[in-house]
Short mmCIF file of C-alpha atoms and ligand atoms in Angstrom, two decimals:
data_model
loop_
_atom_site.label_atom_id
_atom_site.label_comp_id
_atom_site.label_asym_id
_atom_site.label_seq_id
_atom_site.Cartn_x
_atom_site.Cartn_y
_atom_site.Cartn_z
CA MET A 1 19.50 47.44 6.24
CA SER A 2 18.96 43.85 7.23
CA LEU A 3 15.35 43.69 5.94
CA GLU A 4 16.42 45.11 2.60
CA TYR A 5 19.21 42.61 2.48
CA ILE A 6 16.84 39.78 3.19
CA ILE A 7 14.54 40.92 0.38
CA SER A 8 17.39 41.15 -2.06
CA MET A 9 18.62 37.77 -0.93
CA ILE A 10 15.21 36.30 -1.66
CA THR A 11 14.98 37.95 -5.07
CA ASN A 12 18.47 36.76 -5.98
CA ASN A 13 18.25 33.24 -4.60
CA TRP A 14 14.57 32.28 -4.62
CA PRO A 15 15.05 29.35 -7.01
CA MET A 16 17.53 27.80 -4.56
CA PHE A 17 15.23 28.23 -1.58
CA LEU A 18 12.20 27.08 -3.52
CA ARG A 19 13.92 23.98 -4.81
CA GLY A 20 15.15 23.21 -1.30
CA ALA A 21 11.70 23.64 0.20
CA GLY A 22 10.23 21.53 -2.60
CA MET A 23 12.72 18.74 -1.92
CA THR A 24 12.03 18.92 1.81
CA LEU A 25 8.29 18.64 1.18
CA LEU A 26 8.72 15.81 -1.31
CA ILE A 27 10.84 13.74 1.05
CA SER A 28 8.66 14.36 4.06
CA ILE A 29 5.34 13.77 2.26
CA ILE A 30 6.43 10.50 0.63
CA GLY A 31 8.32 9.46 3.76
CA THR A 32 5.29 10.09 5.95
CA ILE A 33 2.93 8.22 3.63
CA PHE A 34 5.23 5.21 3.25
CA GLY A 35 6.01 5.34 6.94
CA ALA A 36 2.30 5.39 7.82
CA VAL A 37 1.70 2.36 5.59
CA ILE A 38 4.64 0.51 7.15
CA GLY A 39 3.40 1.51 10.59
CA LEU A 40 -0.15 0.34 9.87
CA LEU A 41 1.06 -3.03 8.62
CA ALA A 42 3.49 -3.51 11.49
CA GLY A 43 0.97 -2.28 14.06
CA VAL A 44 -1.76 -4.59 12.75
CA ILE A 45 0.56 -7.61 12.68
CA ARG A 46 1.66 -6.88 16.22
CA THR A 47 -1.96 -6.91 17.43
CA ILE A 48 -2.98 -10.23 15.82
CA PRO A 49 -4.35 -12.41 18.63
CA THR A 50 -2.27 -15.51 19.37
CA PRO A 51 -3.37 -18.22 16.92
CA GLU A 52 -4.51 -21.68 18.03
CA ARG A 53 -2.33 -23.66 15.63
CA LYS A 54 1.26 -24.25 16.73
CA LEU A 55 2.84 -23.54 13.34
CA LYS A 56 1.01 -20.25 12.89
CA ARG A 57 1.85 -19.26 16.43
CA ALA A 58 5.57 -19.91 15.87
CA LEU A 59 5.51 -18.00 12.60
CA LEU A 60 3.78 -15.03 14.18
CA LYS A 61 6.29 -15.04 17.00
CA ILE A 62 9.21 -14.83 14.57
CA VAL A 63 7.58 -12.03 12.57
CA ASN A 64 6.84 -10.13 15.78
CA LEU A 65 10.42 -10.52 16.91
CA ILE A 66 11.73 -9.11 13.63
CA LEU A 67 9.29 -6.21 13.90
CA SER A 68 10.37 -5.48 17.46
CA VAL A 69 14.02 -5.41 16.46
CA TYR A 70 13.19 -3.06 13.58
CA ILE A 71 11.11 -0.73 15.72
CA GLU A 72 13.50 -0.59 18.66
CA PHE A 73 16.56 -0.16 16.46
CA PHE A 74 15.23 2.72 14.40
CA ARG A 75 13.63 4.45 17.35
CA GLY A 76 16.82 4.03 19.33
CA THR A 77 19.37 5.53 16.94
CA PRO A 78 19.61 9.07 15.51
CA MET A 79 18.42 9.54 11.94
CA ILE A 80 21.55 11.49 11.08
CA VAL A 81 23.68 8.47 11.99
CA GLN A 82 21.35 6.05 10.18
CA ALA A 83 21.65 8.22 7.08
CA MET A 84 25.43 7.97 7.13
CA VAL A 85 25.42 4.23 7.80
CA ILE A 86 22.86 3.42 5.12
CA PHE A 87 24.23 5.75 2.47
CA TYR A 88 27.94 4.98 2.89
CA GLY A 89 27.28 1.41 3.91
CA SER A 90 25.41 0.68 0.71
CA ALA A 91 28.20 2.35 -1.26
CA LEU A 92 30.67 0.06 0.47
CA ALA A 93 28.56 -3.05 -0.05
CA PHE A 94 27.46 -2.55 -3.65
CA GLY A 95 30.17 -0.25 -4.94
CA VAL A 96 27.66 2.35 -6.19
CA ASP A 97 26.20 5.45 -4.59
CA MET A 98 22.48 5.29 -3.96
CA ASP A 99 20.42 8.02 -5.50
CA ARG A 100 20.50 10.61 -2.73
CA THR A 101 16.84 11.49 -2.93
CA LEU A 102 15.80 7.84 -2.87
CA ALA A 103 18.11 7.21 0.07
CA ALA A 104 16.52 10.15 1.86
CA ILE A 105 12.97 8.91 1.23
CA PHE A 106 13.98 5.43 2.33
CA ILE A 107 15.49 6.65 5.59
CA VAL A 108 12.57 8.91 6.47
CA SER A 109 10.06 6.15 5.61
CA ILE A 110 11.58 3.46 7.79
CA ASN A 111 12.06 5.90 10.63
CA THR A 112 8.48 7.08 10.44
CA GLY A 113 7.37 3.45 10.13
CA ALA A 114 9.08 2.56 13.38
CA TYR A 115 7.33 5.35 15.26
CA MET A 116 3.99 4.84 13.53
CA ALA A 117 4.01 1.10 14.32
CA GLU A 118 3.86 1.94 18.00
CA ILE A 119 1.28 4.66 17.48
CA VAL A 120 -0.92 2.23 15.51
CA ARG A 121 -0.49 -0.50 18.08
CA GLY A 122 -1.60 1.91 20.78
CA GLY A 123 -4.51 2.98 18.57
CA VAL A 124 -5.69 -0.60 18.08
CA ILE A 125 -5.39 -1.40 21.78
CA SER A 126 -7.45 1.66 22.65
CA ILE A 127 -10.43 0.52 20.55
CA ASP A 128 -13.20 -0.87 22.76
CA LYS A 129 -13.19 -4.67 22.96
CA GLY A 130 -16.90 -4.59 22.12
CA GLN A 131 -16.11 -3.38 18.60
CA PHE A 132 -14.03 -6.49 17.93
CA GLU A 133 -16.59 -8.75 19.55
CA SER A 134 -19.58 -7.44 17.65
CA ALA A 135 -17.64 -7.72 14.38
CA GLN A 136 -16.67 -11.29 15.21
CA ALA A 137 -20.19 -12.13 16.32
CA ILE A 138 -21.46 -11.08 12.92
CA GLY A 139 -19.04 -13.57 11.33
CA MET A 140 -16.15 -11.34 10.33
CA ASN A 141 -12.67 -12.85 10.36
CA HIS A 142 -9.67 -10.95 11.71
CA VAL A 143 -8.86 -9.18 8.45
CA GLN A 144 -12.48 -8.16 7.84
CA THR A 145 -12.80 -6.94 11.42
CA MET A 146 -9.66 -4.85 11.11
CA TRP A 147 -10.48 -3.47 7.68
CA ASN A 148 -14.17 -2.67 8.12
CA VAL A 149 -14.44 -1.78 11.77
CA VAL A 150 -11.21 -1.28 13.67
CA LEU A 151 -8.76 0.40 11.30
CA PRO A 152 -11.12 3.18 10.19
CA GLN A 153 -11.46 4.12 13.85
CA VAL A 154 -7.75 3.71 14.50
CA ILE A 155 -6.87 5.92 11.53
CA ARG A 156 -9.20 8.63 12.76
CA ASN A 157 -7.66 8.40 16.23
CA ILE A 158 -4.04 8.43 15.10
CA LEU A 159 -4.48 11.27 12.63
CA PRO A 160 -3.16 13.90 15.06
CA ALA A 161 -0.11 11.73 15.81
CA THR A 162 0.47 11.20 12.10
CA GLY A 163 0.30 14.94 11.51
CA ASN A 164 2.80 15.39 14.28
CA GLN A 165 5.09 12.89 12.62
CA PHE A 166 4.72 14.71 9.31
CA ILE A 167 5.78 17.97 10.95
CA ILE A 168 8.74 16.27 12.61
CA ASN A 169 9.72 14.89 9.21
CA ILE A 170 9.62 18.31 7.56
CA LYS A 171 12.04 19.57 10.19
CA ASP A 172 14.22 16.50 10.50
CA THR A 173 14.92 16.10 6.78
CA SER A 174 17.40 18.90 7.48
CA VAL A 175 19.79 16.33 8.92
CA LEU A 176 19.91 14.62 5.53
CA ASN A 177 22.21 17.39 4.30
CA VAL A 178 24.98 15.17 5.65
CA ILE A 179 24.51 12.82 2.71
CA GLY A 180 24.18 15.72 0.27
CA VAL A 181 20.44 15.73 -0.27
CA THR A 182 19.51 19.11 -1.74
CA GLU A 183 16.76 19.86 0.76
CA LEU A 184 16.11 23.26 2.30
CA TYR A 185 18.88 23.23 4.88
CA PHE A 186 21.47 22.11 2.32
CA GLN A 187 20.35 24.84 -0.10
CA THR A 188 20.45 27.44 2.64
CA LYS A 189 23.96 26.43 3.54
CA THR A 190 24.93 26.80 -0.11
CA VAL A 191 23.44 30.29 -0.29
CA ALA A 192 25.26 31.20 2.91
CA GLY A 193 28.51 29.86 1.47
CA ILE A 194 28.19 31.96 -1.66
CA SER A 195 27.11 35.15 0.07
CA PHE A 196 29.22 34.86 3.23
CA LYS A 197 26.10 35.78 5.19
CA TYR A 198 24.59 33.47 7.76
CA PHE A 199 21.77 35.21 9.59
CA GLU A 200 19.74 36.22 6.54
CA PRO A 201 19.61 32.94 4.61
CA PHE A 202 18.88 30.93 7.75
CA PHE A 203 16.23 33.43 8.80
CA ILE A 204 14.56 32.89 5.43
CA ALA A 205 14.84 29.11 5.86
CA CYS A 206 13.31 29.43 9.29
CA ILE A 207 10.27 31.24 7.89
CA LEU A 208 9.94 28.68 5.09
CA TYR A 209 10.04 25.75 7.52
CA PHE A 210 7.39 27.37 9.64
CA VAL A 211 5.13 28.11 6.68
CA MET A 212 5.36 24.46 5.64
CA THR A 213 4.68 22.98 9.06
CA PHE A 214 1.87 25.39 9.86
CA THR A 215 0.18 24.74 6.52
CA VAL A 216 0.29 21.02 7.27
CA THR A 217 -1.26 21.66 10.69
CA LEU A 218 -4.13 23.60 9.14
CA ILE A 219 -4.76 20.99 6.44
CA LEU A 220 -4.83 18.18 8.98
CA ARG A 221 -7.26 20.04 11.22
CA TYR A 222 -9.51 20.47 8.21
CA ILE A 223 -9.30 16.75 7.35
CA GLU A 224 -10.09 15.81 10.95
CA ARG A 225 -13.19 17.95 10.92
CA LYS A 226 -14.26 16.42 7.59
CA LEU A 227 -13.78 12.90 8.91
CA ASP A 228 -15.89 13.60 11.96
CA GLY A 229 -18.82 14.26 9.70
CA PRO A 230 -21.70 16.61 10.27
CA GLU A 231 -22.76 17.46 13.80
CA ASN A 232 -26.36 16.66 12.95
CA TYR A 233 -28.08 14.04 10.91
CA SER A 234 -31.20 14.46 8.84
CA MET A 235 -34.26 12.53 9.86
CA ILE A 236 -35.73 10.59 7.01
CA GLY A 237 -39.46 11.20 6.88
CA GLN A 238 -41.96 9.46 4.67
CA PRO A 239 -40.48 9.89 1.17
CA PRO A 240 -40.60 6.99 -1.29
CA PRO A 241 -38.18 4.17 -0.49
CA GLN A 242 -35.42 5.07 -2.95
CA LEU A 243 -35.09 8.51 -1.35
CA MET A 244 -34.50 6.86 1.99
CA LEU A 245 -31.02 5.78 1.06
CA PRO A 246 -28.47 8.27 2.32
CA LYS A 247 -26.09 9.74 -0.23
CA ASN A 248 -23.07 8.61 1.72
CA ALA A 249 -24.16 5.00 2.08
CA LYS A 250 -20.86 3.76 0.66
CA ILE A 251 -19.24 1.04 2.68
CA ASP A 252 -16.26 0.18 0.52
CA MET B 1 -38.96 -31.02 17.75
CA ASP B 2 -36.10 -29.57 15.70
CA ASN B 3 -33.41 -28.26 17.90
CA VAL B 4 -31.32 -25.44 16.52
CA ILE B 5 -28.50 -25.68 19.02
CA GLU B 6 -27.71 -28.38 21.48
CA VAL B 7 -25.11 -27.92 24.19
CA GLN B 8 -23.69 -31.10 25.74
CA HIS B 9 -21.53 -31.33 28.86
CA LEU B 10 -20.22 -27.84 28.24
CA SER B 11 -17.65 -26.55 30.69
CA LYS B 12 -15.58 -23.40 30.89
CA SER B 13 -12.78 -22.36 33.19
CA PHE B 14 -10.83 -19.15 33.34
CA GLY B 15 -7.50 -20.38 34.67
CA ASN B 16 -8.48 -22.50 37.64
CA HIS B 17 -11.79 -20.71 38.09
CA GLU B 18 -14.51 -23.05 36.87
CA VAL B 19 -17.33 -20.85 35.62
CA LEU B 20 -19.50 -23.38 33.78
CA ARG B 21 -19.87 -27.02 34.74
CA ASP B 22 -21.44 -29.80 32.70
CA ILE B 23 -24.10 -27.69 31.01
CA ASP B 24 -26.66 -29.63 28.97
CA PHE B 25 -29.41 -27.86 27.17
CA SER B 26 -30.89 -27.11 23.80
CA VAL B 27 -32.85 -24.46 22.01
CA ASN B 28 -35.62 -25.61 19.73
CA LYS B 29 -36.74 -23.94 16.55
CA GLY B 30 -39.21 -21.13 17.19
CA GLU B 31 -38.69 -21.27 20.93
CA VAL B 32 -37.97 -18.39 23.28
CA VAL B 33 -35.69 -19.48 26.10
CA CYS B 34 -34.88 -17.09 28.94
CA ILE B 35 -31.85 -17.64 31.15
CA ILE B 36 -32.09 -16.16 34.61
CA GLY B 37 -29.82 -16.35 37.61
CA SER B 38 -27.82 -14.22 39.97
CA SER B 39 -24.85 -12.12 38.98
CA GLY B 40 -21.74 -14.18 38.33
CA SER B 41 -23.63 -17.43 37.80
CA GLY B 42 -22.18 -17.77 34.29
CA LYS B 43 -25.09 -16.66 32.07
CA SER B 44 -23.02 -14.37 29.86
CA THR B 45 -20.22 -16.89 29.71
CA LEU B 46 -22.65 -19.53 28.47
CA LEU B 47 -23.94 -17.24 25.74
CA ARG B 48 -20.41 -16.25 24.76
CA CYS B 49 -19.37 -19.90 24.63
CA ILE B 50 -22.27 -20.66 22.32
CA ASN B 51 -21.06 -18.18 19.73
CA LEU B 52 -17.43 -18.93 20.51
CA LEU B 53 -16.46 -15.50 21.78
CA GLU B 54 -15.12 -17.65 24.60
CA LYS B 55 -13.54 -20.99 23.85
CA PRO B 56 -15.27 -23.71 25.87
CA SER B 57 -12.93 -25.85 27.97
CA GLY B 58 -14.90 -29.03 27.36
CA GLY B 59 -18.08 -30.50 25.94
CA GLN B 60 -19.80 -30.13 22.61
CA ILE B 61 -21.96 -27.62 20.81
CA ILE B 62 -24.08 -29.35 18.20
CA TYR B 63 -25.44 -27.24 15.38
CA HIS B 64 -27.29 -29.00 12.55
CA GLY B 65 -25.88 -32.31 13.69
CA GLU B 66 -22.27 -31.16 13.68
CA ASN B 67 -20.02 -30.40 16.60
CA ILE B 68 -18.87 -26.89 15.88
CA LEU B 69 -15.97 -27.25 18.30
CA ASP B 70 -14.27 -29.53 15.78
CA GLU B 71 -11.07 -27.95 14.52
CA LYS B 72 -12.19 -28.09 10.92
CA HIS B 73 -15.49 -26.35 11.46
CA ASP B 74 -15.82 -22.88 9.92
CA ILE B 75 -16.60 -20.75 12.95
CA HIS B 76 -17.14 -17.59 10.91
CA ALA B 77 -19.92 -19.19 8.87
CA TYR B 78 -21.41 -20.59 12.07
CA ARG B 79 -21.43 -17.18 13.75
CA THR B 80 -23.43 -15.63 10.91
CA LYS B 81 -26.22 -18.03 11.94
CA LEU B 82 -26.33 -16.60 15.45
CA GLY B 83 -27.41 -13.01 15.95
CA MET B 84 -25.82 -11.53 19.04
CA VAL B 85 -27.13 -8.54 20.97
CA PHE B 86 -24.79 -7.21 23.64
CA GLN B 87 -25.53 -5.40 26.85
CA GLN B 88 -23.32 -2.51 25.69
CA PHE B 89 -24.85 -2.36 22.16
CA ASN B 90 -21.43 -2.34 20.46
CA LEU B 91 -22.60 -0.62 17.30
CA PHE B 92 -19.76 -0.03 14.84
CA ASN B 93 -18.72 3.52 15.71
CA ASN B 94 -17.36 4.23 12.24
CA HIS B 95 -20.61 3.41 10.44
CA ASN B 96 -23.96 5.15 10.41
CA VAL B 97 -27.14 3.30 11.33
CA LEU B 98 -27.80 1.91 7.86
CA ASN B 99 -24.23 0.79 7.29
CA ASN B 100 -24.16 -0.92 10.66
CA CYS B 101 -26.87 -3.18 9.28
CA ILE B 102 -25.26 -3.56 5.86
CA VAL B 103 -21.56 -4.11 6.37
CA GLY B 104 -21.86 -7.69 7.65
CA GLN B 105 -24.29 -8.67 4.92
CA VAL B 106 -22.01 -7.36 2.16
CA LYS B 107 -18.63 -8.35 3.56
CA VAL B 108 -19.48 -11.66 5.19
CA LEU B 109 -22.59 -12.97 3.43
CA LYS B 110 -21.48 -11.42 0.12
CA ARG B 111 -24.93 -10.05 -0.58
CA SER B 112 -25.17 -7.29 -3.17
CA LYS B 113 -25.32 -3.80 -1.80
CA GLU B 114 -28.87 -3.29 -3.12
CA ASP B 115 -30.18 -6.47 -1.49
CA ALA B 116 -28.39 -5.65 1.73
CA GLU B 117 -29.92 -2.18 1.78
CA LYS B 118 -33.42 -3.56 1.28
CA ILE B 119 -32.97 -6.13 4.03
CA ALA B 120 -31.43 -3.59 6.41
CA LEU B 121 -34.31 -1.17 5.88
CA LYS B 122 -36.82 -3.95 6.42
CA TYR B 123 -35.38 -4.78 9.84
CA LEU B 124 -34.74 -1.16 10.80
CA LYS B 125 -38.45 -0.69 10.21
CA VAL B 126 -39.22 -3.68 12.44
CA VAL B 127 -37.36 -2.01 15.31
CA GLY B 128 -38.72 1.41 14.46
CA MET B 129 -35.37 2.95 13.52
CA ASP B 130 -35.85 3.36 9.76
CA HIS B 131 -36.05 7.13 10.11
CA TYR B 132 -32.53 7.24 11.51
CA VAL B 133 -30.55 5.61 8.69
CA ASN B 134 -28.21 8.61 8.46
CA ALA B 135 -27.47 8.95 12.14
CA GLN B 136 -24.15 8.04 13.69
CA PRO B 137 -24.21 5.74 16.75
CA LYS B 138 -22.98 8.53 19.03
CA GLN B 139 -26.05 10.58 18.10
CA LEU B 140 -28.51 7.97 19.41
CA SER B 141 -29.96 7.25 22.83
CA GLY B 142 -29.23 3.91 24.50
CA GLY B 143 -32.61 2.46 23.61
CA GLN B 144 -32.22 3.55 20.00
CA LYS B 145 -28.73 2.07 19.84
CA GLN B 146 -29.96 -1.24 21.16
CA ARG B 147 -32.80 -1.34 18.64
CA VAL B 148 -30.30 -0.71 15.83
CA ALA B 149 -28.11 -3.46 17.26
CA ILE B 150 -31.10 -5.80 17.10
CA ALA B 151 -31.76 -4.77 13.49
CA ARG B 152 -28.10 -5.33 12.66
CA ALA B 153 -28.24 -8.87 14.01
CA LEU B 154 -31.59 -9.57 12.28
CA SER B 155 -30.21 -8.29 8.96
CA MET B 156 -27.92 -11.31 8.86
CA GLU B 157 -31.11 -13.44 8.99
CA PRO B 158 -29.75 -15.79 11.65
CA ASP B 159 -31.30 -19.06 12.84
CA VAL B 160 -31.30 -17.92 16.42
CA MET B 161 -30.92 -14.62 18.25
CA LEU B 162 -28.82 -14.42 21.42
CA PHE B 163 -29.49 -11.54 23.79
CA ASP B 164 -27.18 -10.85 26.72
CA GLU B 165 -29.06 -8.60 29.12
CA PRO B 166 -30.09 -6.24 26.34
CA THR B 167 -31.77 -3.77 28.69
CA SER B 168 -29.37 -3.77 31.63
CA ALA B 169 -27.33 -0.80 30.42
CA LEU B 170 -30.40 1.29 29.66
CA ASP B 171 -32.02 4.09 31.60
CA PRO B 172 -35.35 2.84 33.00
CA GLU B 173 -37.47 4.88 30.58
CA MET B 174 -35.81 3.16 27.61
CA VAL B 175 -36.17 -0.41 28.79
CA GLY B 176 -39.76 -0.59 27.59
CA GLU B 177 -39.09 0.28 23.96
CA VAL B 178 -36.48 -2.47 23.65
CA LEU B 179 -38.58 -5.09 25.44
CA LYS B 180 -41.51 -4.21 23.20
CA VAL B 181 -39.43 -4.90 20.10
CA MET B 182 -38.25 -8.19 21.59
CA LYS B 183 -41.81 -9.23 22.39
CA GLU B 184 -42.85 -8.51 18.83
CA LEU B 185 -39.96 -10.57 17.54
CA ALA B 186 -40.89 -13.45 19.82
CA GLY B 187 -44.39 -13.25 18.39
CA THR B 188 -43.09 -13.77 14.85
CA GLY B 189 -41.73 -17.19 15.74
CA LEU B 190 -38.09 -16.13 15.90
CA THR B 191 -35.87 -18.48 17.91
CA MET B 192 -34.48 -16.52 20.83
CA LEU B 193 -32.14 -17.19 23.72
CA VAL B 194 -32.35 -14.33 26.17
CA VAL B 195 -30.26 -13.71 29.28
CA THR B 196 -32.31 -11.31 31.33
CA HIS B 197 -33.02 -9.80 34.71
CA GLU B 198 -36.47 -8.74 33.52
CA MET B 199 -38.59 -11.35 35.26
CA GLU B 200 -41.85 -9.94 33.90
CA PHE B 201 -40.52 -10.34 30.38
CA ALA B 202 -39.46 -13.93 31.04
CA LYS B 203 -42.85 -14.75 32.57
CA GLU B 204 -44.75 -13.28 29.70
CA VAL B 205 -42.67 -14.19 26.66
CA ALA B 206 -40.58 -17.27 27.41
CA ASP B 207 -41.59 -20.74 26.35
CA ARG B 208 -38.99 -22.09 28.72
CA VAL B 209 -36.98 -20.59 31.57
CA VAL B 210 -33.53 -21.79 32.58
CA PHE B 211 -32.29 -20.91 36.04
CA MET B 212 -28.53 -20.89 36.46
CA ASP B 213 -26.67 -20.92 39.73
CA LYS B 214 -22.92 -21.09 40.31
CA GLY B 215 -22.08 -22.36 36.84
CA VAL B 216 -24.72 -25.07 36.53
CA ILE B 217 -28.28 -25.22 35.32
CA ALA B 218 -30.13 -25.60 38.60
CA GLU B 219 -33.59 -25.88 37.16
CA GLU B 220 -35.47 -25.42 33.93
CA GLY B 221 -39.11 -25.52 32.97
CA THR B 222 -42.06 -23.50 31.76
CA PRO B 223 -42.40 -19.98 33.16
CA GLU B 224 -45.44 -21.06 35.21
CA GLN B 225 -43.50 -23.89 36.78
CA ILE B 226 -40.34 -21.90 37.50
CA PHE B 227 -42.06 -18.80 38.81
CA ASN B 228 -45.03 -20.39 40.56
CA ASN B 229 -43.81 -23.81 41.65
CA PRO B 230 -40.05 -23.82 41.74
CA ARG B 231 -38.75 -27.24 42.82
CA GLU B 232 -35.27 -26.26 43.92
CA GLU B 233 -34.53 -24.42 47.12
CA ARG B 234 -32.00 -22.10 45.42
CA THR B 235 -34.53 -21.17 42.74
CA LYS B 236 -36.96 -20.16 45.48
CA THR B 237 -34.31 -18.11 47.24
CA PHE B 238 -33.31 -16.36 44.02
CA LEU B 239 -36.88 -15.56 43.06
CA LYS B 240 -37.73 -14.31 46.52
CA ARG B 241 -34.75 -12.00 46.36
CA THR B 242 -35.40 -10.63 42.86
CA LEU B 243 -39.19 -10.44 42.85
CA SER B 244 -39.52 -8.69 46.18
N1 ATP C 301 -12.72 -13.12 30.85
C1 ATP C 301 -12.84 -13.60 32.10
N2 ATP C 301 -11.76 -13.93 32.83
C2 ATP C 301 -11.89 -14.42 34.07
N3 ATP C 301 -13.05 -14.61 34.71
C3 ATP C 301 -14.17 -14.31 34.04
C4 ATP C 301 -14.13 -13.78 32.71
N4 ATP C 301 -15.40 -13.57 32.30
C5 ATP C 301 -16.19 -13.94 33.33
N5 ATP C 301 -15.46 -14.39 34.38
C6 ATP C 301 -15.99 -14.89 35.65
O1 ATP C 301 -16.95 -15.88 35.35
C7 ATP C 301 -18.02 -15.82 36.28
C8 ATP C 301 -19.32 -15.76 35.51
O2 ATP C 301 -19.38 -14.54 34.82
P1 ATP C 301 -20.57 -14.17 33.85
O3 ATP C 301 -20.25 -12.85 33.27
O4 ATP C 301 -20.83 -15.28 32.92
O5 ATP C 301 -21.78 -14.04 34.88
P2 ATP C 301 -23.25 -13.56 34.61
O6 ATP C 301 -24.13 -14.63 35.07
O7 ATP C 301 -23.40 -13.11 33.21
O8 ATP C 301 -23.38 -12.33 35.59
P3 ATP C 301 -24.14 -10.93 35.38
O9 ATP C 301 -25.57 -11.17 35.70
O10 ATP C 301 -23.50 -10.02 36.39
O11 ATP C 301 -23.91 -10.49 33.98
C9 ATP C 301 -17.76 -14.61 37.15
O12 ATP C 301 -17.26 -15.07 38.38
C10 ATP C 301 -16.72 -13.82 36.42
O13 ATP C 301 -15.86 -13.18 37.32
MG1 MG C 302 -23.68 -11.21 32.24
#
């Protein structure tokens, strides 16, 4: 009975579920990417060594203070409350409703950014001091050191944490139904409202959420393996010089 | 004689711990200078002050007639002129062997990728690591890593090479291969400043030996003089302890 009902519910309502799942994915993908970029920037700024010059030092201190407030505030308040404050607050301040999808992406991005900033900071701190020193000894400035030596290693190291954040985002976008974003939870609620059934639509949503998060897990594992490169390297024998250059000799 | 680097009245304190005191010395072009001395005497700190990984507390470092401790001096450009080899190798973990030797040339010296590749291969050949261009640092032995680190520093074509106990982190059977490379380099007229515990190496290769003790240069001279006729009592004590 119930299984049949679930199947008929899917066949009757699949566009609703699909659109909801699509919206959930859209918000969480863009939110995670933006959040990771925000986190990288914030994390890198927060690990700049204290400059010699007084003016620069004061400036950095102010920027760091602002970043700390941002990070602590968004980590310390629930996203569901932030969504209400930002969405209705902006309506109050500017007299117009924000686009709900944009508001959703904005909220997820800054939330992810706050968490990622700490993850990145931890990632930078965990890189061996010798990596910084050898880069500096070769004449690299701070930006070159970060870009060419430290961040590639940090990104590899924080990939699991970023994946984790992505999965959290897929699940937590559900709270954005409070500002009427048509993500999966909102759509499921709508289906339930029309059909007066609760178990079946939410069971379907449950499966859909799991399929999304598990797919992300698998993709990230694959990327991690790719980034780690081959287990073995090929010895270069005595071929002519141009053959000695490895195919993957890109450094940009 | 042309001196490449001249250190005058250099001092360094960590908090109230004075690690270097009134150091005066210079490295001449084409010279191999070995710094010896007991653990904690400030050898590494001196080397790290010279390439500004540590900020000296006082004194001057003169390079090409200019005090590089002046605020306005471009320390990044200066550092490209000093090749540094660390005890712990410190190869860039995210680059393979070839790219370790290329990235500084391209990003800092702004050489073209083709030129950089040629130069990197030339020096990887010098250290006998040209067959390993594709390998990742984690796939190499300690001795191999250190030889790549030497090639990386040479690829920047510096005026002087600084070595901070390049063989101290190596298993005994790998010490030889690194010392052999360093001897060959010394033979080519490269200017080298080497902190070492390898007394045989210092005896054989150095033009001048500097003995440091408790943050000062206690004695310096030719290897024959330092090892055979040390003037200072503390030099004698140190040598007796290490050579026995
Ligand atoms: N970053 C630092 N902070 C505080 N003290 C330091 C620091 N680096 C070195 N020192 C101190 O400076 C002194 C000299 O250290 P240094 O590493 O230069 O000695 P060294 O001659 O290289 O010894 P070794 O042969 O063991 O390498 C030591 O007493 C050490 O504890
Ligand atoms: Mg030392």
